Amino acid sequence: MASVTSLTASVHQRLAAALSAALPENADADPLLRRSDRADFQANGILALAKKAKANPRELATTVVARVENGGLIKDVEVSGPGFLNITVTDRAITENLAARAADGERLGVPYAQDAGTTVIDYAQPNVAKEMHVGHLRSAVIGDAVVQILEFTGETVVRRHHIGDWGTQFGMLIQYLIEHPHELDHEGGEVSGEEAMSNLNRLYKASRALFDSDEEFKTRARRRVVDLQAGDAETLALWQKFVDESKIYFYSVFDKLDMEIRDPDVVGESGYNDMLEETCRLLEESGVAVRSEGALCVFFDDVKGPDGKPVPLIVQKSDGGYGYAATDLSAIRDRVFSLKADTLLYVVDARQSLHFKMVFETARRAGWLNDGTKAEQLAFGTVLGKDGKPFKTREGETVRLVDLLDEAIDRATAVVREKAGKVGLSEEEIVENGRYVGIGAVKYADLSTSAVRDYKFDLDQMVSLNGDTSVYLQYAYARIQSILRKAGDARPAAHPELELAPAERALGLHLDQFGELLLDVAQSHEPHKLAAYLYQLASHLTTFYDQCQVLSDANAPEVVENRLFLVDLTARTLHRGMALLGIRTPERL
């Protein structure tokens, strides 16, 4: 089915036509339409146009009003103040528009983006042989939501998980495994994520202790790094064991986060190893990078150290080794020329902003990025504890991600269990809903904050039924499902002939904005706007419940059907919006 034109777009079109008729010399004038508390919409564009045309704004506004074609859409246009237009749409238009959305299945009338292309998004980047901690949370959660939203609006999305799977520490780990060959053996067949991480932790600590205390082992480990980079078969086979063991662990954590991570999308630093030499050659031959004290560097006029001297991007070290810059620039080449991406998105900690600024500028100078191919860092802030400081354990250690998620699930399960008797949940449902509520709470707390800002991790607030939380939204959805179950033979059905109460109008007008909101979020890569929209939707629903009883013998059958239609469409919009944020909506809660 075709997408549904929003009421905002339809009203905008009518006003633009009226403006063009009143001021032919300004045929492309924007009426500057927005939602308003004074009416359904307010148009503010006439003030600037009147100033430009040296006309009286109220007189111009009156002229425009006379030329507006209502066409069953617009009920009233009123001139306000110095020349604002307050516009009220008809109840019929609201209901008919919502009915068209309801008829459009899972898409709910949401249009596809007109300029859809191919985006490569780099997110969820853990390190091989290391535990995932709270710092890995935001990249995974924000990245997954952006992926879902972009795909829903028609973008071709290529996911990339740029795991840390290369470098000097692997010489130490591999050499230790050669000398202690059974450290990663699995006697009982399959191994859990926790067991895999336990094995890796034990091996890492043992190899590090030996590396720090035994000079001969340290020498052998450093030689092993050279073997790894040279592609020695035995060394690569052992390196692969570390990667495979780590993936068991990674996937178990991502599964707990209710995220799909596909093996072909995991392309770590090692995936670009064969491109590094050519990347450096291309940069040096083009003059983009120059040799400085033996290292291959790119300099920038606006990047200087505390001493005022230029701080370069080092692509190749003086000893011939490659740094992160060489890998990141090789990844850009691969994503632009092999994957044919129009947009490269990097969901990476804000503390790496300078690095990516220099990498992107280097790629532009080299011609790998241009007006048709852009790169953008979706920088995110830090997860803070209740004290406003970076989130740590009581012992001052970095919080393990799996511990944080388990605590959220335990806390949410207790909340669900407390309410379970009222809705008759089984133990299985309590456990399942506890997981959905707990993980949803963690994700929503992250996604309801602008990514670049820090946020406080407060589980008490996150699992609260009140306030701007995922539990509040999940409860709103479950409450609607309860009403629909109690409706008996009554079915949701739109009745455009009915007048709408103020709370029905407010709910309907907000539902109508879903499509435009999603396109805006997809373009700006700001999932917090979708979270804010859904919270406002649940708030409108609460007001609707307070003012408009859905199931009542005092209501005419068509009123019951129309209100069931409104809450059903609200539930479907909540379900779709929450799914795009990676959050489940239980049917009973």
Coordinates of C-alpha atoms in Angstrom, one line a residue:
M1 CA 0.0 0.0 0.0
A2 CA 1.2 3.6 -0.7
S3 CA 2.5 5.7 2.2
V4 CA 0.0 8.1 3.8
T5 CA 0.4 11.8 3.5
S6 CA 0.4 13.3 7.0
L7 CA -2.1 16.0 8.0
T8 CA 0.9 18.3 8.5
A9 CA 2.0 17.8 4.9
S10 CA -1.5 18.3 3.6
V11 CA -2.1 21.5 5.5
H12 CA 1.3 22.8 4.5
Q13 CA 0.4 22.1 0.9
R14 CA -2.9 24.1 1.1
L15 CA -1.2 27.0 2.8
A16 CA 1.7 27.1 0.4
A17 CA -0.7 27.2 -2.5
A18 CA -2.7 30.1 -0.9
L19 CA 0.6 32.0 -0.2
S20 CA 1.7 31.5 -3.8
A21 CA -1.7 32.8 -5.0
A22 CA -1.5 35.9 -2.7
L23 CA 2.2 36.6 -3.5
P24 CA 3.0 35.2 -7.0
E25 CA 6.5 36.6 -6.8
N26 CA 7.1 34.3 -3.8
A27 CA 5.8 31.1 -5.3
D28 CA 8.1 28.9 -3.2
A29 CA 7.4 30.6 0.1
D30 CA 7.4 28.4 3.2
P31 CA 4.4 29.0 5.5
L32 CA 6.5 27.7 8.4
L33 CA 3.9 25.4 9.8
R34 CA 4.2 23.7 13.2
R35 CA 2.1 22.1 15.8
S36 CA 0.5 24.5 18.3
D37 CA -1.2 24.7 21.7
R38 CA -3.5 27.4 20.5
A39 CA -4.9 25.3 17.6
D40 CA -3.9 22.2 15.7
F41 CA -1.2 24.1 13.8
Q42 CA 0.3 27.5 13.5
A43 CA 1.9 29.1 10.5
N44 CA 4.5 31.8 11.2
G45 CA 5.9 32.5 7.7
I46 CA 3.7 35.4 6.8
L47 CA 5.6 37.9 9.0
A48 CA 8.9 37.5 7.1
L49 CA 7.1 37.6 3.7
A50 CA 5.2 40.8 4.6
K51 CA 8.4 42.5 5.7
K52 CA 10.0 41.5 2.4
A53 CA 7.0 42.7 0.4
K54 CA 6.6 45.8 2.5
A55 CA 3.0 44.8 3.3
N56 CA 0.9 44.9 6.4
P57 CA 1.3 41.3 7.9
R58 CA -2.3 41.1 9.2
E59 CA -3.7 42.3 5.9
L60 CA -1.5 39.8 4.0
A61 CA -2.6 37.0 6.4
T62 CA -6.3 37.9 5.8
T63 CA -5.6 37.7 2.0
V64 CA -4.0 34.3 2.4
V65 CA -6.9 33.0 4.5
A66 CA -9.4 34.0 1.8
R67 CA -7.4 31.8 -0.7
V68 CA -7.1 28.7 1.4
E69 CA -9.0 25.8 0.0
N70 CA -10.5 23.8 2.8
G71 CA -11.5 20.7 0.9
G72 CA -12.8 18.7 3.9
L73 CA -9.4 19.1 5.5
I74 CA -9.3 22.4 7.2
K75 CA -12.1 23.4 9.5
D76 CA -10.9 26.9 10.5
V77 CA -8.1 29.4 9.8
E78 CA -7.8 32.3 12.2
V79 CA -5.5 35.3 11.9
S80 CA -3.8 35.8 15.3
G81 CA -1.5 38.5 16.7
P82 CA 0.6 40.4 14.1
G83 CA -0.1 37.9 11.3
F84 CA 0.1 34.3 12.6
L85 CA -2.3 31.8 11.2
N86 CA -4.0 29.3 13.6
I87 CA -5.3 26.3 11.7
T88 CA -7.8 23.7 12.9
V89 CA -8.4 20.5 10.9
T90 CA -11.7 18.6 10.7
D91 CA -12.4 15.6 12.9
R92 CA -13.2 13.7 9.8
A93 CA -9.8 14.4 8.3
I94 CA -8.1 13.1 11.4
T95 CA -10.0 9.9 11.6
E96 CA -9.8 9.2 7.8
N97 CA -6.0 9.8 7.9
L98 CA -5.6 7.4 10.8
A99 CA -7.8 4.8 9.1
A100 CA -5.4 4.9 6.1
R101 CA -2.5 4.4 8.4
A102 CA -4.2 1.5 10.2
A103 CA -4.9 -0.2 6.9
D104 CA -1.2 -0.1 5.9
G105 CA -0.1 -3.1 8.0
E106 CA 3.2 -3.0 9.8
R107 CA 4.4 0.2 8.0
L108 CA 1.5 2.3 9.4
G109 CA 1.6 4.6 6.4
V110 CA 5.3 5.5 7.0
P111 CA 6.9 6.5 3.7
Y112 CA 10.3 5.4 2.5
A113 CA 13.0 8.0 2.4
Q114 CA 13.3 9.5 -1.1
D115 CA 17.1 9.7 -1.1
A116 CA 17.7 6.2 0.3
G117 CA 21.2 4.9 -0.5
T118 CA 23.8 2.6 1.2
T119 CA 25.1 3.2 4.7
V120 CA 27.8 1.3 6.3
I121 CA 27.5 1.6 10.1
D122 CA 30.4 0.7 12.4
Y123 CA 29.1 -0.2 15.9
A124 CA 29.4 -2.7 18.7
Q125 CA 33.2 -3.1 18.7
P126 CA 34.4 -5.3 21.5
N127 CA 38.0 -6.5 21.8
V128 CA 39.1 -10.1 21.4
A129 CA 40.3 -11.8 24.6
K130 CA 38.9 -9.0 26.7
E131 CA 35.6 -8.7 28.7
M132 CA 32.9 -6.3 27.5
H133 CA 32.3 -3.5 30.0
V134 CA 29.8 -0.7 30.5
G135 CA 31.7 1.3 28.0
H136 CA 30.7 -1.1 25.2
L137 CA 27.0 -0.6 26.0
R138 CA 26.2 2.7 24.2
S139 CA 27.9 1.8 20.8
A140 CA 25.9 -1.4 20.7
V141 CA 22.5 0.0 21.7
I142 CA 22.7 3.3 19.7
G143 CA 24.1 1.5 16.6
D144 CA 21.4 -1.2 16.6
A145 CA 18.6 1.3 16.9
V146 CA 20.0 3.4 14.0
V147 CA 20.3 0.2 11.9
Q148 CA 16.7 -0.7 12.5
I149 CA 15.4 2.8 11.8
L150 CA 17.5 3.2 8.6
E151 CA 16.4 -0.2 7.3
F152 CA 12.7 0.6 8.0
T153 CA 12.9 3.8 6.0
G154 CA 14.4 2.1 3.0
E155 CA 18.2 2.5 3.4
T156 CA 20.4 -0.4 2.4
V157 CA 22.5 -0.9 5.6
V158 CA 25.7 -2.8 5.9
R159 CA 26.6 -3.6 9.5
R160 CA 30.3 -3.7 10.5
H161 CA 31.6 -4.7 13.9
H162 CA 35.2 -3.5 13.9
I163 CA 36.4 -5.8 16.7
G164 CA 39.9 -5.3 18.2
D165 CA 41.5 -8.6 17.0
W166 CA 45.1 -7.5 16.0
G167 CA 48.1 -6.0 17.7
T168 CA 51.0 -6.7 20.0
Q169 CA 49.1 -8.4 22.8
F170 CA 48.3 -11.3 20.6
G171 CA 52.0 -12.2 20.4
M172 CA 52.0 -12.6 24.1
L173 CA 48.7 -14.6 24.1
I174 CA 49.7 -16.9 21.2
Q175 CA 53.1 -17.6 22.5
Y176 CA 51.7 -18.6 25.9
L177 CA 49.2 -20.9 24.2
I178 CA 52.0 -22.6 22.2
E179 CA 53.8 -23.3 25.4
H180 CA 50.6 -24.3 27.3
P181 CA 48.7 -25.9 24.4
H182 CA 45.6 -27.1 26.3
E183 CA 44.5 -23.9 28.0
L184 CA 41.6 -23.3 25.5
D185 CA 40.5 -27.0 25.1
H186 CA 36.8 -27.7 25.7
E187 CA 36.4 -31.2 27.2
G188 CA 32.6 -31.1 27.4
G189 CA 31.8 -30.0 23.9
E190 CA 30.0 -26.7 23.6
V191 CA 31.0 -23.9 26.0
S192 CA 28.9 -21.0 27.3
G193 CA 29.8 -17.4 26.9
E194 CA 30.7 -17.1 30.6
E195 CA 33.0 -20.1 30.4
A196 CA 34.6 -18.8 27.3
M197 CA 35.3 -15.4 29.0
S198 CA 36.6 -17.2 32.1
N199 CA 39.1 -19.2 29.9
L200 CA 40.3 -16.1 28.1
N201 CA 40.6 -14.1 31.4
R202 CA 42.6 -16.9 33.0
L203 CA 44.9 -17.2 30.0
Y204 CA 45.4 -13.5 29.6
K205 CA 46.3 -13.0 33.3
A206 CA 48.8 -15.9 33.2
S207 CA 50.4 -14.8 30.0
R208 CA 50.7 -11.2 31.2
A209 CA 52.3 -12.3 34.5
L210 CA 54.9 -14.3 32.5
F211 CA 55.4 -11.5 30.0
D212 CA 56.2 -9.1 32.9
S213 CA 58.4 -11.4 34.8
D214 CA 60.3 -13.4 32.2
E215 CA 62.5 -11.5 29.7
E216 CA 63.1 -14.6 27.5
F217 CA 59.3 -15.1 27.2
K218 CA 58.9 -11.4 26.4
T219 CA 61.4 -11.8 23.6
R220 CA 59.6 -14.9 22.2
A221 CA 56.2 -13.1 22.4
R222 CA 57.5 -10.1 20.5
R223 CA 58.9 -12.4 17.8
R224 CA 55.5 -14.0 17.6
V225 CA 53.9 -10.6 16.8
V226 CA 56.2 -10.5 13.7
D227 CA 55.1 -14.0 12.8
L228 CA 51.4 -13.0 13.1
Q229 CA 51.8 -10.0 10.9
A230 CA 53.8 -12.0 8.4
G231 CA 50.9 -14.6 8.1
D232 CA 52.7 -17.6 9.6
A233 CA 50.2 -20.5 9.4
E234 CA 50.7 -21.9 12.9
T235 CA 50.4 -18.4 14.5
L236 CA 47.3 -17.6 12.5
A237 CA 45.6 -20.8 13.5
L238 CA 46.2 -20.1 17.2
W239 CA 45.1 -16.5 16.7
Q240 CA 41.9 -17.8 15.2
K241 CA 41.3 -19.9 18.4
F242 CA 41.3 -16.6 20.4
V243 CA 38.9 -15.0 18.0
D244 CA 36.5 -18.0 18.0
E245 CA 36.6 -18.2 21.8
S246 CA 35.9 -14.5 22.1
K247 CA 33.0 -14.7 19.6
I248 CA 31.3 -17.3 21.8
Y249 CA 31.4 -14.8 24.6
F250 CA 30.5 -11.7 22.5
Y251 CA 27.5 -13.4 21.0
S252 CA 26.2 -14.5 24.5
V253 CA 26.4 -10.9 25.7
F254 CA 24.7 -9.6 22.5
D255 CA 22.0 -12.2 22.9
K256 CA 21.4 -11.0 26.5
L257 CA 21.1 -7.5 25.0
D258 CA 18.4 -8.9 22.6
M259 CA 20.6 -7.9 19.6
E260 CA 21.3 -9.9 16.4
I261 CA 25.0 -9.9 15.6
R262 CA 25.7 -11.8 12.3
D263 CA 29.1 -13.5 11.8
P264 CA 29.7 -12.0 8.3
D265 CA 29.3 -8.5 9.7
V266 CA 32.2 -9.0 12.2
V267 CA 35.2 -7.6 10.3
G268 CA 37.9 -6.7 12.8
E269 CA 41.1 -4.8 12.4
S270 CA 42.7 -8.0 10.9
G271 CA 40.2 -7.7 8.0
Y272 CA 42.1 -4.8 6.6
N273 CA 45.7 -6.1 7.2
D274 CA 46.4 -6.8 3.5
M275 CA 45.4 -3.2 2.6
L276 CA 47.7 -1.3 5.0
E277 CA 50.8 -1.2 2.8
E278 CA 48.8 0.0 -0.2
T279 CA 46.9 2.6 1.8
C280 CA 50.3 4.1 3.0
R281 CA 51.7 4.0 -0.5
L282 CA 48.6 5.8 -2.0
L283 CA 48.8 8.5 0.7
E284 CA 52.5 9.1 0.3
E285 CA 52.5 9.1 -3.5
S286 CA 49.6 11.6 -3.6
G287 CA 51.4 13.9 -1.1
V288 CA 48.6 13.6 1.5
A289 CA 51.0 12.0 3.9
V290 CA 54.7 12.9 4.4
R291 CA 57.6 11.3 6.2
S292 CA 58.6 13.0 9.4
E293 CA 61.3 11.5 11.6
G294 CA 60.8 8.2 9.8
A295 CA 57.0 8.0 10.4
L296 CA 54.4 8.6 7.7
C297 CA 52.3 11.5 8.9
V298 CA 49.4 13.7 7.9
F299 CA 49.5 17.3 9.3
F300 CA 46.6 19.7 9.9
D301 CA 46.7 23.5 10.4
D302 CA 44.2 23.4 13.2
V303 CA 45.5 20.4 15.2
K304 CA 48.3 21.5 17.6
G305 CA 49.6 20.3 20.9
P306 CA 50.0 22.3 24.1
D307 CA 53.4 23.5 22.9
G308 CA 51.9 25.0 19.7
K309 CA 53.5 22.4 17.4
P310 CA 51.4 20.5 14.9
V311 CA 50.1 17.1 16.1
P312 CA 50.0 14.7 13.1
L313 CA 47.9 11.7 12.3
I314 CA 50.5 8.9 12.3
V315 CA 49.6 6.4 9.6
Q316 CA 52.8 4.3 9.8
K317 CA 55.3 4.3 12.7
S318 CA 59.0 4.9 12.3
D319 CA 59.6 1.2 12.9
G320 CA 57.3 0.2 10.1
G321 CA 54.4 -0.8 12.2
Y322 CA 50.9 0.4 11.5
G323 CA 48.6 2.3 13.9
Y324 CA 44.8 2.6 14.2
A325 CA 44.8 5.4 11.5
A326 CA 46.1 3.0 8.8
T327 CA 43.4 0.4 9.6
D328 CA 40.6 3.1 9.8
L329 CA 41.7 4.6 6.4
S330 CA 41.9 1.1 4.8
A331 CA 38.4 0.4 6.2
I332 CA 37.1 3.6 4.5
R333 CA 38.6 2.6 1.2
D334 CA 37.0 -0.8 1.5
R335 CA 33.6 0.6 2.5
V336 CA 33.5 3.2 -0.3
F337 CA 35.0 1.3 -3.2
S338 CA 34.0 -2.3 -2.4
L339 CA 30.8 -1.9 -0.5
K340 CA 29.7 1.2 -2.6
A341 CA 28.6 3.1 0.5
D342 CA 27.2 6.7 0.2
T343 CA 27.4 7.2 4.0
L344 CA 29.8 5.9 6.6
L345 CA 28.6 6.1 10.2
Y346 CA 30.9 5.4 13.2
V347 CA 29.1 4.9 16.6
V348 CA 32.2 5.6 18.7
D349 CA 32.9 7.3 22.0
A350 CA 33.2 11.1 21.9
R351 CA 36.7 10.9 23.3
Q352 CA 37.9 9.6 19.9
S353 CA 36.4 12.6 18.0
L354 CA 39.8 14.2 17.2
H355 CA 41.1 10.9 15.8
F356 CA 38.1 10.5 13.5
K357 CA 38.1 14.2 12.5
M358 CA 41.7 13.7 11.3
V359 CA 41.0 10.3 9.6
F360 CA 38.0 11.7 7.7
E361 CA 39.9 14.8 6.6
T362 CA 42.8 12.6 5.4
A363 CA 40.3 10.5 3.4
R364 CA 38.8 13.6 1.9
R365 CA 42.3 14.9 0.8
A366 CA 43.0 11.5 -0.7
G367 CA 39.7 11.7 -2.7
W368 CA 38.1 8.7 -1.0
L369 CA 35.4 10.8 0.6
N370 CA 33.7 13.6 -1.3
D371 CA 30.4 15.4 -1.7
G372 CA 28.7 12.2 -2.7
T373 CA 30.3 10.0 -0.1
K374 CA 30.3 11.3 3.5
A375 CA 31.6 10.0 6.8
E376 CA 30.1 10.9 10.2
Q377 CA 31.0 10.0 13.7
L378 CA 27.9 9.4 15.9
A379 CA 29.8 10.4 19.0
F380 CA 28.4 9.3 22.4
G381 CA 29.0 10.4 25.9
T382 CA 29.9 8.5 29.1
V383 CA 27.7 6.3 31.3
L384 CA 27.9 7.8 34.8
G385 CA 27.0 6.4 38.2
K386 CA 24.5 8.0 40.5
D387 CA 27.2 10.2 41.8
G388 CA 27.7 11.8 38.4
K389 CA 31.2 10.2 38.0
P390 CA 32.2 7.5 35.4
F391 CA 30.4 4.3 36.3
K392 CA 32.7 2.0 38.4
T393 CA 32.3 -0.8 40.9
R394 CA 32.8 -0.1 44.6
E395 CA 36.3 -1.3 44.2
G396 CA 36.9 1.3 41.5
E397 CA 36.9 -1.3 38.7
T398 CA 35.1 -0.9 35.3
V399 CA 31.6 -2.5 35.5
R400 CA 31.3 -5.7 33.5
L401 CA 28.5 -5.4 31.0
V402 CA 27.1 -8.8 31.7
D403 CA 26.8 -8.0 35.5
L404 CA 25.0 -4.8 34.7
L405 CA 22.5 -6.5 32.4
D406 CA 21.9 -9.3 34.9
E407 CA 21.2 -6.8 37.7
A408 CA 18.8 -4.9 35.4
I409 CA 16.9 -8.2 34.6
D410 CA 16.8 -9.2 38.3
R411 CA 15.5 -5.8 39.3
A412 CA 12.9 -5.7 36.6
T413 CA 11.8 -9.3 37.3
A414 CA 11.0 -8.3 40.9
V415 CA 8.9 -5.4 39.6
V416 CA 7.0 -7.7 37.2
R417 CA 6.5 -10.4 39.9
E418 CA 5.0 -7.8 42.2
K419 CA 2.3 -7.0 39.6
A420 CA 2.0 -10.6 38.3
G421 CA -0.9 -11.6 40.5
K422 CA -3.2 -8.9 39.1
V423 CA -2.9 -10.2 35.5
G424 CA -2.3 -13.9 36.3
L425 CA 1.2 -14.3 34.8
S426 CA 2.8 -17.7 34.9
E427 CA 6.3 -18.1 36.3
E428 CA 7.6 -18.5 32.7
E429 CA 5.9 -15.3 31.7
I430 CA 7.4 -13.5 34.7
V431 CA 10.9 -14.6 33.8
E432 CA 10.4 -13.7 30.1
N433 CA 8.8 -10.3 30.8
G434 CA 11.5 -9.6 33.5
R435 CA 14.1 -10.0 30.8
Y436 CA 12.2 -7.8 28.3
V437 CA 11.6 -5.1 30.9
G438 CA 15.1 -5.1 32.3
I439 CA 16.9 -5.0 28.9
G440 CA 14.3 -2.5 27.6
A441 CA 15.0 -0.3 30.7
V442 CA 18.7 -0.2 30.0
K443 CA 18.3 0.5 26.3
Y444 CA 15.6 3.2 26.7
A445 CA 17.7 5.0 29.4
D446 CA 20.5 5.2 26.8
L447 CA 18.3 6.0 23.8
S448 CA 16.1 8.6 25.5
T449 CA 19.2 10.7 26.0
S450 CA 20.9 12.6 23.2
A451 CA 23.8 10.4 22.3
V452 CA 26.5 13.0 22.7
R453 CA 25.4 13.7 26.3
D454 CA 26.6 11.7 29.4
Y455 CA 23.8 10.0 31.4
K456 CA 23.4 8.6 34.9
F457 CA 22.8 4.8 35.2
D458 CA 20.1 4.6 37.8
L459 CA 18.3 1.2 37.8
D460 CA 15.7 2.3 40.4
Q461 CA 14.6 5.0 38.0
M462 CA 14.9 2.9 34.9
V463 CA 12.5 0.2 36.1
S464 CA 9.9 2.7 37.5
L465 CA 6.4 2.5 36.2
N466 CA 6.2 6.3 36.4
G467 CA 8.1 8.9 34.3
D468 CA 10.0 8.7 31.1
T469 CA 11.0 5.0 31.2
S470 CA 10.5 2.0 28.9
V471 CA 8.4 0.3 31.6
Y472 CA 5.9 3.2 31.3
L473 CA 5.7 2.6 27.6
Q474 CA 5.5 -1.2 27.9
Y475 CA 2.8 -0.9 30.5
A476 CA 0.8 1.5 28.2
Y477 CA 1.0 -1.1 25.4
A478 CA 0.0 -4.0 27.7
R479 CA -2.9 -2.0 29.1
I480 CA -4.3 -1.5 25.6
Q481 CA -4.0 -5.2 24.9
S482 CA -6.0 -5.8 28.1
I483 CA -8.8 -3.5 26.9
L484 CA -8.8 -5.2 23.5
R485 CA -9.2 -8.6 25.2
K486 CA -12.1 -7.3 27.3
A487 CA -13.9 -5.7 24.4
G488 CA -15.8 -8.9 23.6
D489 CA -17.6 -8.7 20.3
A490 CA -16.7 -5.0 19.8
R491 CA -14.0 -4.5 17.3
P492 CA -11.8 -1.5 16.4
A493 CA -13.3 0.4 13.6
A494 CA -12.9 4.0 12.4
H495 CA -16.0 6.2 12.3
P496 CA -15.0 9.4 10.5
E497 CA -18.6 10.8 11.0
L498 CA -18.1 11.1 14.7
E499 CA -17.0 14.3 16.5
L500 CA -13.8 13.8 18.5
A501 CA -13.3 14.8 22.1
P502 CA -10.2 17.0 22.8
A503 CA -8.2 14.1 24.1
E504 CA -9.1 12.0 21.1
R505 CA -8.0 14.8 18.8
A506 CA -4.7 15.2 20.6
L507 CA -4.0 11.5 20.5
G508 CA -4.9 11.3 16.8
L509 CA -2.8 14.3 15.7
H510 CA 0.2 12.8 17.5
L511 CA -0.3 9.4 15.9
D512 CA -0.4 11.2 12.5
Q513 CA 3.2 12.5 13.1
F514 CA 4.8 9.1 13.3
G515 CA 5.9 8.8 9.7
E516 CA 7.5 12.3 9.4
L517 CA 9.2 11.8 12.8
L518 CA 10.8 8.5 11.6
L519 CA 12.1 10.1 8.4
D520 CA 13.6 12.9 10.5
V521 CA 15.2 10.5 12.9
A522 CA 16.6 8.4 10.0
Q523 CA 18.1 11.5 8.4
S524 CA 19.6 13.0 11.6
H525 CA 20.6 9.6 13.2
E526 CA 19.0 10.7 16.5
P527 CA 17.0 7.9 18.1
H528 CA 16.4 9.9 21.2
K529 CA 13.8 11.8 19.1
L530 CA 11.9 8.6 18.5
A531 CA 12.0 7.8 22.3
A532 CA 10.7 11.3 23.1
Y533 CA 7.8 10.8 20.5
L534 CA 6.8 7.5 22.1
Y535 CA 6.8 8.9 25.6
Q536 CA 4.6 11.7 24.4
L537 CA 2.3 9.2 22.7
A538 CA 2.0 7.2 26.0
S539 CA 1.3 10.5 27.8
H540 CA -1.5 11.4 25.3
L541 CA -2.9 7.9 25.9
T542 CA -2.9 8.4 29.7
T543 CA -4.9 11.7 29.2
F544 CA -7.2 9.9 26.8
Y545 CA -7.9 7.2 29.4
D546 CA -8.7 9.8 32.0
Q547 CA -11.1 11.7 29.8
C548 CA -12.6 9.1 27.4
Q549 CA -13.9 5.8 28.7
V550 CA -13.4 3.2 26.0
L551 CA -15.6 0.3 27.1
S552 CA -18.8 1.7 28.6
D553 CA -22.5 0.7 28.2
A554 CA -23.2 4.5 28.1
N555 CA -21.3 4.8 24.8
A556 CA -23.0 4.2 21.5
P557 CA -21.5 1.1 19.7
E558 CA -19.8 3.3 17.1
V559 CA -18.1 5.4 19.8
V560 CA -16.8 2.2 21.4
E561 CA -15.5 1.0 18.0
N562 CA -13.9 4.3 17.2
R563 CA -12.1 4.5 20.6
L564 CA -11.0 0.9 20.3
F565 CA -9.6 1.9 16.8
L566 CA -7.7 4.8 18.4
V567 CA -6.1 2.7 21.1
D568 CA -5.4 -0.2 18.8
L569 CA -3.5 2.1 16.4
T570 CA -1.7 3.6 19.4
A571 CA -0.6 0.1 20.5
R572 CA 0.6 -0.7 17.0
T573 CA 2.6 2.5 16.8
L574 CA 4.1 1.9 20.3
H575 CA 5.0 -1.7 19.2
R576 CA 6.6 -0.6 16.0
G577 CA 8.4 2.4 17.5
M578 CA 9.8 0.3 20.4
A579 CA 10.9 -2.4 18.1
L580 CA 12.9 0.1 16.1
L581 CA 14.6 1.0 19.4
G582 CA 15.3 -2.7 20.0
I583 CA 12.8 -3.0 22.9
R584 CA 10.1 -5.7 23.2
T585 CA 6.5 -5.0 24.2
P586 CA 4.9 -7.8 26.3
E587 CA 1.2 -8.5 25.7
R588 CA 0.6 -8.8 29.4
L589 CA 2.4 -6.9 32.1

